[in-house]
Short mmCIF file of C-alpha atoms in Angstrom, two decimals:
data_model
loop_
_atom_site.label_atom_id
_atom_site.label_comp_id
_atom_site.label_asym_id
_atom_site.label_seq_id
_atom_site.Cartn_x
_atom_site.Cartn_y
_atom_site.Cartn_z
CA UNK R 1 -53.32 -49.18 39.20
CA UNK R 2 -53.32 -50.33 42.66
CA UNK R 3 -50.81 -50.92 45.40
CA UNK R 4 -50.03 -54.26 46.63
CA UNK R 5 -47.31 -56.67 47.09
CA UNK R 6 -44.93 -57.85 44.05
CA UNK R 7 -42.95 -60.93 43.99
CA UNK R 8 -40.56 -62.13 41.53
CA UNK R 9 -39.77 -65.64 40.73
CA UNK R 10 -36.87 -65.04 39.31
CA UNK R 11 -34.94 -63.31 42.02
CA UNK R 12 -37.02 -64.07 44.98
CA UNK R 13 -37.70 -60.26 45.81
CA UNK R 14 -40.96 -59.47 47.28
CA UNK R 15 -41.86 -55.82 47.84
CA UNK R 16 -44.48 -53.29 47.55
CA UNK R 17 -46.12 -52.03 43.36
CA UNK R 18 -46.80 -48.18 44.11
CA UNK R 19 -49.94 -47.11 42.10
CA UNK R 20 -49.27 -45.61 38.77
CA UNK R 21 -49.72 -42.07 40.23
CA UNK R 22 -47.05 -42.07 42.77
CA UNK R 23 -44.81 -43.67 40.48
CA UNK R 24 -44.92 -40.48 38.06
CA UNK R 25 -44.05 -38.26 41.40
CA UNK R 26 -41.11 -40.33 41.64
CA UNK R 27 -40.09 -40.21 38.65
CA UNK R 28 -40.75 -36.01 38.16
CA UNK R 29 -38.61 -36.25 41.42
CA UNK R 30 -35.39 -38.43 40.03
CA UNK R 31 -35.30 -35.89 36.99
CA UNK R 32 -34.88 -32.96 39.05
CA UNK R 33 -32.32 -34.38 41.37
CA UNK R 34 -28.63 -35.70 41.03
CA UNK R 35 -29.76 -38.92 40.94
CA UNK R 36 -30.67 -38.75 36.92
CA UNK R 37 -29.42 -36.23 34.69
CA UNK R 38 -30.33 -36.22 30.96
CA UNK R 39 -27.47 -35.62 28.45
CA UNK R 40 -27.95 -32.17 27.19
CA UNK R 41 -25.37 -31.15 24.62
CA UNK R 42 -22.46 -28.69 25.54
CA UNK R 43 -20.83 -26.27 22.91
CA UNK R 44 -24.06 -23.98 22.28
CA UNK R 45 -23.56 -20.66 21.31
CA UNK R 46 -25.04 -18.07 24.26
CA UNK R 47 -24.20 -15.14 25.27
CA UNK R 48 -24.26 -13.72 28.94
CA UNK R 49 -27.86 -12.47 28.75
CA UNK R 50 -28.57 -16.26 27.17
CA UNK R 51 -30.16 -18.84 29.19
CA UNK R 52 -28.50 -22.33 28.78
CA UNK R 53 -29.65 -25.59 29.72
CA UNK R 54 -29.70 -26.74 32.75
CA UNK R 55 -26.64 -27.21 34.60
CA UNK R 56 -24.50 -25.16 32.02
CA UNK R 57 -22.49 -21.80 32.15
CA UNK R 58 -22.63 -19.41 29.48
CA UNK R 59 -18.85 -19.17 29.47
CA UNK R 60 -17.43 -16.60 26.95
CA UNK R 61 -20.18 -17.05 24.22
CA UNK R 62 -20.55 -21.04 24.66
CA UNK R 63 -22.64 -22.78 27.09
CA UNK R 64 -20.29 -25.28 28.92
CA UNK R 65 -20.85 -27.98 31.55
CA UNK R 66 -18.78 -25.43 34.19
CA UNK R 67 -16.05 -22.64 33.44
CA UNK R 68 -12.68 -24.06 32.28
CA UNK R 69 -9.86 -24.47 34.46
CA UNK R 70 -7.05 -21.75 34.40
CA UNK R 71 -5.01 -23.63 31.37
CA UNK R 72 -7.68 -24.21 29.64
CA UNK R 73 -9.21 -20.77 30.00
CA UNK R 74 -6.32 -19.50 28.18
CA UNK R 75 -7.02 -21.24 24.68
CA UNK R 76 -10.63 -18.90 25.17
CA UNK R 77 -8.61 -15.95 25.42
CA UNK R 78 -6.59 -16.32 22.82
CA UNK R 79 -9.61 -17.14 20.09
CA UNK R 80 -10.72 -15.03 17.52
CA UNK R 81 -14.85 -15.05 16.90
CA UNK R 82 -15.14 -16.96 13.63
CA UNK R 83 -17.27 -14.04 12.92
CA UNK R 84 -14.62 -11.74 13.34
CA UNK R 85 -14.20 -11.08 9.49
CA UNK R 86 -11.43 -8.68 7.94
CA UNK R 87 -11.24 -4.79 9.29
CA UNK R 88 -11.54 -1.66 7.02
CA UNK R 89 -9.91 1.30 6.87
CA UNK R 90 -7.77 3.96 4.70
CA UNK R 91 -4.65 5.37 5.05
CA UNK R 92 -3.29 8.37 3.10
CA UNK R 93 0.27 9.52 2.65
CA UNK R 94 1.13 13.16 1.13
CA UNK R 95 4.71 14.12 0.08
CA UNK R 96 6.74 14.48 3.47
CA UNK R 97 10.36 14.25 1.74
CA UNK R 98 11.54 11.29 3.38
CA UNK R 99 11.12 7.52 3.26
CA UNK R 100 8.25 6.61 5.75
CA UNK R 101 6.74 3.28 6.71
CA UNK R 102 3.21 1.53 6.77
CA UNK R 103 2.00 -0.85 9.24
CA UNK R 104 -0.87 -3.27 7.98
CA UNK R 105 -3.62 -3.81 10.01
CA UNK R 106 -3.14 -7.18 11.76
CA UNK R 107 -7.19 -7.21 10.43
CA UNK R 108 -6.43 -7.04 6.70
CA UNK R 109 -6.61 -9.60 4.22
CA UNK R 110 -6.70 -7.65 1.02
CA UNK R 111 -4.94 -4.18 0.47
CA UNK R 112 -6.05 -1.74 -2.10
CA UNK R 113 -2.77 0.42 -2.67
CA UNK R 114 -3.48 3.78 -4.94
CA UNK R 115 0.14 5.54 -5.79
CA UNK R 116 0.69 8.36 -8.07
CA UNK R 117 4.01 9.85 -9.11
CA UNK R 118 4.61 13.97 -8.88
CA UNK R 119 4.44 15.98 -11.53
CA UNK R 120 7.08 17.69 -13.45
CA UNK R 121 8.33 21.42 -13.40
CA UNK R 122 7.30 23.81 -15.90
CA UNK R 123 8.62 25.41 -18.66
CA UNK R 124 9.20 29.74 -18.88
CA UNK R 125 6.24 30.71 -20.33
CA UNK R 126 2.65 28.87 -19.95
CA UNK R 127 1.04 26.68 -21.20
CA UNK R 128 4.12 24.48 -21.18
CA UNK R 129 3.51 22.50 -17.99
CA UNK R 130 5.66 19.74 -16.35
CA UNK R 131 4.41 16.23 -17.18
CA UNK R 132 1.91 14.59 -14.86
CA UNK R 133 2.66 11.82 -13.03
CA UNK R 134 1.25 8.38 -13.42
CA UNK R 135 -1.53 6.62 -11.36
CA UNK R 136 -1.00 3.07 -10.29
CA UNK R 137 -3.97 1.17 -8.60
CA UNK R 138 -3.54 -2.79 -7.52
CA UNK R 139 -4.84 -5.23 -4.51
CA UNK R 140 -2.34 -7.36 -3.01
CA UNK R 141 -2.70 -10.17 -0.49
CA UNK R 142 -1.73 -9.76 2.86
CA UNK R 143 -1.67 -11.34 6.30
CA UNK R 144 -1.46 -8.48 8.49
CA UNK R 145 1.33 -6.77 10.64
CA UNK R 146 3.35 -6.69 7.74
CA UNK R 147 5.62 -3.25 7.27
CA UNK R 148 5.97 -1.36 4.31
CA UNK R 149 8.21 1.14 2.94
CA UNK R 150 6.73 4.02 1.32
CA UNK R 151 8.06 7.00 -0.48
CA UNK R 152 6.09 9.99 -1.75
CA UNK R 153 7.17 12.18 -4.98
CA UNK R 154 7.88 15.42 -4.98
CA UNK R 155 6.74 18.05 -7.35
CA UNK R 156 9.72 19.50 -9.80
CA UNK R 157 10.94 22.93 -10.15
CA UNK R 158 9.63 25.18 -12.47
CA UNK R 159 11.98 27.12 -14.78
CA UNK R 160 12.79 30.52 -14.37
CA UNK R 161 12.47 33.26 -16.79
CA UNK R 162 15.28 34.76 -19.26
CA UNK R 163 17.33 37.64 -17.71
CA UNK R 164 20.01 37.20 -19.68
CA UNK R 165 21.16 38.06 -22.97
CA UNK R 166 21.52 34.93 -24.60
CA UNK R 167 19.39 33.23 -27.25
CA UNK R 168 18.84 30.26 -25.20
CA UNK R 169 17.61 30.45 -20.96
CA UNK R 170 20.15 28.57 -19.13
CA UNK R 171 17.16 28.00 -16.57
CA UNK R 172 14.55 27.11 -19.08
CA UNK R 173 13.92 24.03 -18.43
CA UNK R 174 11.56 22.40 -15.11
CA UNK R 175 12.98 20.02 -13.02
CA UNK R 176 11.76 16.25 -12.84
CA UNK R 177 8.59 15.00 -10.52
CA UNK R 178 9.53 12.23 -8.38
CA UNK R 179 8.23 8.44 -8.65
CA UNK R 180 6.12 7.34 -5.58
CA UNK R 181 7.03 3.97 -4.29
CA UNK R 182 5.82 1.00 -1.79
CA UNK R 183 7.97 -1.56 -1.13
CA UNK R 184 8.25 -5.08 0.95
CA UNK R 185 10.72 -4.90 4.20
CA UNK R 186 13.25 -6.47 1.98
CA UNK R 187 13.13 -3.34 -0.70
CA UNK R 188 11.01 -5.63 -3.47
CA UNK R 189 8.64 -3.60 -5.27
CA UNK R 190 4.79 -3.93 -4.61
CA UNK R 191 3.86 -0.69 -6.77
CA UNK R 192 5.77 2.67 -8.16
CA UNK R 193 4.00 5.03 -10.30
CA UNK R 194 6.37 7.27 -11.91
CA UNK R 195 6.68 10.89 -12.03
CA UNK R 196 6.23 13.55 -14.93
CA UNK R 197 9.46 15.00 -16.80
CA UNK R 198 10.26 18.58 -16.67
CA UNK R 199 8.61 21.03 -19.45
CA UNK R 200 11.06 23.79 -21.17
CA UNK R 201 10.32 27.00 -22.77
CA UNK R 202 6.48 26.44 -24.30
CA UNK R 203 6.67 22.33 -24.78
CA UNK R 204 5.39 20.42 -22.01
CA UNK R 205 7.17 17.74 -19.83
CA UNK R 206 6.56 14.10 -20.81
CA UNK R 207 4.32 12.27 -18.74
CA UNK R 208 4.62 9.53 -16.16
CA UNK R 209 4.43 6.39 -17.65
CA UNK R 210 2.42 3.22 -16.95
CA UNK R 211 4.94 0.74 -18.33
CA UNK R 212 8.04 -0.17 -16.55
CA UNK R 213 9.81 1.60 -19.39
CA UNK R 214 11.10 5.23 -18.64
CA UNK R 215 10.22 7.57 -21.54
CA UNK R 216 13.03 9.31 -23.72
CA UNK R 217 13.51 13.04 -23.52
CA UNK R 218 11.90 15.44 -26.23
CA UNK R 219 14.19 16.49 -28.93
CA UNK R 220 14.11 18.41 -32.00
CA UNK R 221 16.05 15.09 -33.74
CA UNK R 222 15.52 11.77 -33.34
CA UNK R 223 18.44 11.25 -30.56
CA UNK R 224 16.39 12.01 -27.52
CA UNK R 225 18.38 10.72 -24.21
CA UNK R 226 16.91 7.10 -23.41
CA UNK R 227 14.88 6.54 -20.89
CA UNK R 228 15.93 3.34 -18.36
CA UNK R 229 15.06 0.27 -18.47
CA UNK R 230 14.80 -2.89 -15.91
CA UNK R 231 15.01 -0.43 -12.96
CA UNK R 232 17.96 1.73 -14.22
CA UNK R 233 18.02 5.50 -14.54
CA UNK R 234 17.42 7.74 -17.37
CA UNK R 235 20.22 8.83 -19.56
CA UNK R 236 21.82 12.45 -19.90
CA UNK R 237 22.56 14.20 -23.32
CA UNK R 238 23.97 17.36 -23.47
CA UNK R 239 23.06 18.81 -26.51
CA UNK R 240 24.11 22.11 -27.54
CA UNK R 241 27.34 22.78 -26.50
CA UNK R 242 28.19 25.14 -23.61
CA UNK R 243 24.80 24.91 -21.57
CA UNK R 244 23.81 22.79 -19.11
CA UNK R 245 21.22 20.08 -19.71
CA UNK R 246 18.99 18.78 -17.31
CA UNK R 247 20.08 15.04 -16.59
CA UNK R 248 17.72 11.55 -16.46
CA UNK R 249 15.46 10.90 -13.77
CA UNK R 250 16.64 7.62 -11.28
CA UNK R 251 14.98 4.41 -11.07
CA UNK R 252 14.48 1.74 -8.55
CA UNK R 253 17.65 0.28 -8.70
CA UNK R 254 20.01 2.74 -10.52
CA UNK R 255 20.65 6.62 -10.43
CA UNK R 256 20.31 8.93 -13.10
CA UNK R 257 23.35 8.15 -15.73
CA UNK R 258 25.39 11.08 -15.96
CA UNK R 259 26.19 14.98 -15.08
CA UNK R 260 25.56 18.22 -17.02
CA UNK R 261 28.53 18.82 -19.09
CA UNK R 262 28.23 22.49 -19.75
CA UNK R 263 30.87 25.33 -20.29
CA UNK R 264 31.62 25.60 -15.83
CA UNK R 265 33.44 29.16 -16.97
CA UNK R 266 30.61 30.92 -18.42
CA UNK R 267 27.31 28.47 -16.89
CA UNK R 268 28.51 27.50 -13.73
CA UNK R 269 29.00 23.99 -12.03
CA UNK R 270 27.23 20.76 -13.46
CA UNK R 271 23.96 19.50 -12.70
CA UNK R 272 24.03 16.03 -10.76
CA UNK R 273 21.97 12.97 -11.30
CA UNK R 274 19.51 11.88 -8.67
CA UNK R 275 19.95 9.21 -6.90
CA UNK R 276 17.78 5.29 -6.94
CA UNK R 277 15.09 4.70 -4.63
CA UNK R 278 17.67 2.24 -3.51
CA UNK R 279 20.17 4.94 -2.89
CA UNK R 280 17.79 6.89 -0.91
CA UNK R 281 15.47 8.47 -3.72
CA UNK R 282 16.87 11.89 -3.60
CA UNK R 283 16.73 14.46 -6.60
CA UNK R 284 18.92 15.53 -8.89
CA UNK R 285 21.33 18.29 -7.03
CA UNK R 286 21.13 21.42 -8.79
CA UNK R 287 24.79 22.75 -10.02
CA UNK R 288 25.19 26.67 -9.68
CA UNK R 289 22.77 27.57 -11.84
CA UNK R 290 20.49 25.06 -11.91
CA UNK R 291 17.59 23.64 -9.66
CA UNK R 292 17.17 20.20 -7.91
CA UNK R 293 14.81 17.31 -9.10
CA UNK R 294 12.02 16.11 -7.25
CA UNK R 295 12.25 13.72 -4.43
CA UNK R 296 11.70 10.58 -5.50
CA UNK R 297 14.32 10.36 -8.46
CA UNK R 298 13.67 13.36 -10.70
CA UNK R 299 16.09 14.88 -13.03
CA UNK R 300 17.54 18.63 -11.57
CA UNK R 301 17.29 21.17 -14.58
CA UNK R 302 19.21 23.68 -16.94
CA UNK R 303 18.38 24.90 -20.25
CA UNK R 304 16.46 21.58 -20.70
CA UNK R 305 13.85 19.88 -18.78
CA UNK R 306 14.93 16.69 -16.16
CA UNK R 307 13.46 13.33 -16.32
CA UNK R 308 10.95 11.62 -14.18
CA UNK R 309 11.73 9.49 -11.29
CA UNK R 310 9.76 6.09 -11.15
CA UNK R 311 10.80 2.02 -11.12
CA UNK R 312 12.80 3.43 -14.58
CA UNK R 313 13.93 6.92 -15.16
CA UNK R 314 12.60 9.30 -18.00
CA UNK R 315 15.63 10.75 -20.34
CA UNK R 316 16.70 14.44 -20.09
CA UNK R 317 15.42 16.91 -22.33
CA UNK R 318 17.64 17.32 -25.44
CA UNK R 319 18.75 20.45 -27.37
CA UNK R 320 20.11 20.82 -30.82
CA UNK R 321 18.55 23.71 -32.63
CA UNK R 322 15.50 24.51 -29.72
CA UNK R 323 15.21 23.16 -26.38
CA UNK R 324 13.00 20.37 -25.41
CA UNK R 325 11.81 18.46 -21.89
CA UNK R 326 12.72 15.48 -20.01
CA UNK R 327 10.73 12.43 -20.36
CA UNK R 328 8.56 10.72 -18.17
CA UNK R 329 9.62 7.66 -15.53
CA UNK R 330 8.40 4.07 -16.22
CA UNK R 331 6.21 2.26 -13.58
CA UNK R 332 5.31 -0.97 -12.45
CA UNK R 333 2.73 -3.10 -10.12
CA UNK R 334 2.55 -6.30 -9.05
CA UNK R 335 -1.25 -6.29 -7.83
CA UNK R 336 -4.50 -7.99 -8.77
CA UNK R 337 -6.92 -5.80 -10.24
CA UNK R 338 -5.32 -3.03 -11.43
CA UNK R 339 -6.38 0.24 -12.86
CA UNK R 340 -3.29 2.81 -14.01
CA UNK R 341 -3.51 6.00 -16.18
CA UNK R 342 -0.69 7.63 -18.02
CA UNK R 343 -0.19 11.16 -16.51
CA UNK R 344 -3.09 11.96 -14.02
CA UNK R 345 -1.59 13.34 -11.02
CA UNK R 346 -1.27 17.29 -10.61
CA UNK R 347 1.66 18.86 -8.32
CA UNK R 348 3.11 16.15 -5.60
CA UNK R 349 2.56 12.41 -5.61
CA UNK R 350 0.48 10.66 -2.96
CA UNK R 351 0.03 7.26 -1.74
CA UNK R 352 -3.06 5.73 -0.73
CA UNK R 353 -3.95 2.81 1.44
CA UNK R 354 -7.63 1.24 2.05
CA UNK R 355 -8.44 -2.49 3.30
#
């Protein structure tokens, strides 16, 4: 505790010994100068308002001994904060009559898609409504920056009241509703919701199905026009000789099968089948006395209803003694946590993306 002279027998050093009070003051001075610097960990989180430990700087949210050089700083500039997480949002596609695209947001990780097929056209007399479109919902893992193809199905056209003296109305069938499609850039489907079949007379069209099989067209016998399978279109059956029937709906891969085969000298030119999604998705083209099918593969119509479009097409309505409506198309979904329903969508189709 007193000053004096200190001698070291080992080294021969002789010097003064500072009092204890002066020794503490010297330690404090060393700690406050560059002569001594305690190790303080860097990498602590901070904000521009925070104070980092002594001799450190808050750089882009991290305490550092000094701001990094230009080449090192670039690594920080591209970094994503660990708590950034996925974003949320929604985009709705309504009927437009063309195939569109949807760019998945770069921040999205799970994409929910709700797809609804379009309703078929109504018959000439209520309550003969066209079959309503299917509703399909699924969740899909995404990585952002993907571009998806989108087609929203169009509603079928209603029948025209009979203005002729014929027993059967040559325009008595509604046309098929179009399916709604979402596909990857390589045309592989994520989700497809089928359109409903066209009604006829007093009888409704078939609803859009949730299974991947097109519904057969309705018939007054047991031989309705078959729906499509494995992405194919539905078939067209002529029924009663003379009149032009509706046509089968188109599928993902195949067009509707067959044109109508009525008497062209009396009932005009034939109704043509619709195109598959891969071929553009156009609805069936009406003959001179028919009506076009809905965009998305809906079958055209004449005296029976057209089939609905979808992953597979619905069959056309059949007639032997009395006319019948078209069948609904088939649907498919590759998503998780599916929630699907037969025949729920009235009017045009719709597709909703949420993330």
